[in-house]
């Protein structure tokens, strides 16, 4: 997205790449067996909640915002 918020609320997802120029990214999900997630935003915040054992499979980067990864 260019300026909208990305909001992922899913029971279970495989792999995903989520990108935004000026919007925020929120994700609350469980990754499938081999799933990984890459999240990038240039001007928004990132808030991710996944099970503790899956935190290492999430790569999140915000150039001018904050990135918050938390276990649920």
PDB file of C-alpha atoms in Angstrom:
ATOM      1  CA  UNK A   1       0.000   0.000   0.000  1.00  0.00           C
ATOM      2  CA  UNK A   2       1.124   3.587  -0.491  1.00  0.00           C
ATOM      3  CA  UNK A   3      -0.536   5.337   2.452  1.00  0.00           C
ATOM      4  CA  UNK A   4      -3.095   2.956   3.945  1.00  0.00           C
ATOM      5  CA  UNK A   5      -2.849   0.738   6.991  1.00  0.00           C
ATOM      6  CA  UNK A   6      -2.254  -2.992   6.520  1.00  0.00           C
ATOM      7  CA  UNK A   7      -4.158  -4.987   9.149  1.00  0.00           C
ATOM      8  CA  UNK A   8      -3.681  -8.770   9.141  1.00  0.00           C
ATOM      9  CA  UNK A   9      -5.832 -10.699  11.600  1.00  0.00           C
ATOM     10  CA  UNK A  10      -5.803 -14.344  10.662  1.00  0.00           C
ATOM     11  CA  UNK A  11      -5.853 -17.642  12.458  1.00  0.00           C
ATOM     12  CA  UNK A  12      -2.950 -19.047  10.452  1.00  0.00           C
ATOM     13  CA  UNK A  13      -0.869 -17.786   7.541  1.00  0.00           C
ATOM     14  CA  UNK A  14       1.931 -19.180   5.400  1.00  0.00           C
ATOM     15  CA  UNK A  15       4.604 -16.758   4.245  1.00  0.00           C
ATOM     16  CA  UNK A  16       3.935 -13.076   3.580  1.00  0.00           C
ATOM     17  CA  UNK A  17       5.646  -9.860   2.521  1.00  0.00           C
ATOM     18  CA  UNK A  18       3.862  -6.715   3.724  1.00  0.00           C
ATOM     19  CA  UNK A  19       5.039  -3.301   2.512  1.00  0.00           C
ATOM     20  CA  UNK A  20       3.783   0.253   2.951  1.00  0.00           C
ATOM     21  CA  UNK A  21       5.242   3.648   2.088  1.00  0.00           C
ATOM     22  CA  UNK A  22       3.467   5.842   4.662  1.00  0.00           C
ATOM     23  CA  UNK A  23       1.019   3.524   6.413  1.00  0.00           C
ATOM     24  CA  UNK A  24       1.250   1.366   9.502  1.00  0.00           C
ATOM     25  CA  UNK A  25       1.268  -2.441   9.561  1.00  0.00           C
ATOM     26  CA  UNK A  26      -0.504  -4.524  12.221  1.00  0.00           C
ATOM     27  CA  UNK A  27      -0.424  -8.301  12.311  1.00  0.00           C
ATOM     28  CA  UNK A  28      -1.864 -10.763  14.837  1.00  0.00           C
ATOM     29  CA  UNK A  29      -1.549 -14.309  13.523  1.00  0.00           C
ATOM     30  CA  UNK A  30       0.003 -17.749  13.829  1.00  0.00           C
ATOM     31  CA  UNK A  31       2.582 -18.758  11.219  1.00  0.00           C
ATOM     32  CA  UNK A  32       2.241 -22.129   9.551  1.00  0.00           C
ATOM     33  CA  UNK A  33       5.020 -24.713   9.845  1.00  0.00           C
ATOM     34  CA  UNK A  34       7.583 -23.106   7.506  1.00  0.00           C
ATOM     35  CA  UNK A  35       6.013 -19.636   7.394  1.00  0.00           C
ATOM     36  CA  UNK A  36       8.020 -16.423   7.512  1.00  0.00           C
ATOM     37  CA  UNK A  37       6.960 -12.791   7.370  1.00  0.00           C
ATOM     38  CA  UNK A  38       8.838  -9.743   6.101  1.00  0.00           C
ATOM     39  CA  UNK A  39       7.376  -6.329   6.911  1.00  0.00           C
ATOM     40  CA  UNK A  40       8.692  -2.968   5.706  1.00  0.00           C
ATOM     41  CA  UNK A  41       7.325   0.534   6.053  1.00  0.00           C
ATOM     42  CA  UNK A  42       9.023   3.846   5.393  1.00  0.00           C
ATOM     43  CA  UNK A  43       6.893   6.139   7.526  1.00  0.00           C
ATOM     44  CA  UNK A  44       4.557   4.032   9.649  1.00  0.00           C
ATOM     45  CA  UNK A  45       4.688   1.900  12.755  1.00  0.00           C
ATOM     46  CA  UNK A  46       4.742  -1.895  12.876  1.00  0.00           C
ATOM     47  CA  UNK A  47       2.966  -3.943  15.552  1.00  0.00           C
ATOM     48  CA  UNK A  48       3.245  -7.748  15.312  1.00  0.00           C
ATOM     49  CA  UNK A  49       1.886 -10.414  17.669  1.00  0.00           C
ATOM     50  CA  UNK A  50       2.803 -14.065  17.038  1.00  0.00           C
ATOM     51  CA  UNK A  51       3.513 -17.030  19.331  1.00  0.00           C
ATOM     52  CA  UNK A  52       6.843 -16.663  21.170  1.00  0.00           C
ATOM     53  CA  UNK A  53       8.483 -19.569  19.310  1.00  0.00           C
ATOM     54  CA  UNK A  54       7.769 -17.805  15.981  1.00  0.00           C
ATOM     55  CA  UNK A  55       9.221 -14.352  16.752  1.00  0.00           C
ATOM     56  CA  UNK A  56      12.518 -15.247  15.048  1.00  0.00           C
ATOM     57  CA  UNK A  57      10.655 -15.883  11.774  1.00  0.00           C
ATOM     58  CA  UNK A  58       9.412 -12.278  11.552  1.00  0.00           C
ATOM     59  CA  UNK A  59      11.644  -9.652   9.927  1.00  0.00           C
ATOM     60  CA  UNK A  60      10.260  -6.141  10.513  1.00  0.00           C
ATOM     61  CA  UNK A  61      11.813  -2.791   9.582  1.00  0.00           C
ATOM     62  CA  UNK A  62      10.430   0.745   9.772  1.00  0.00           C
ATOM     63  CA  UNK A  63      12.635   3.575   8.552  1.00  0.00           C
ATOM     64  CA  UNK A  64      10.886   6.425  10.423  1.00  0.00           C
ATOM     65  CA  UNK A  65       8.468   4.600  12.700  1.00  0.00           C
ATOM     66  CA  UNK A  66       8.757   2.023  15.454  1.00  0.00           C
ATOM     67  CA  UNK A  67       8.679  -1.756  15.092  1.00  0.00           C
ATOM     68  CA  UNK A  68       7.144  -3.722  17.974  1.00  0.00           C
ATOM     69  CA  UNK A  69       7.308  -7.532  17.953  1.00  0.00           C
ATOM     70  CA  UNK A  70       5.563  -9.282  20.814  1.00  0.00           C
ATOM     71  CA  UNK A  71       4.632 -12.795  21.859  1.00  0.00           C
ATOM     72  CA  UNK A  72       0.986 -13.650  22.322  1.00  0.00           C
TER      73      UNK A  72
END
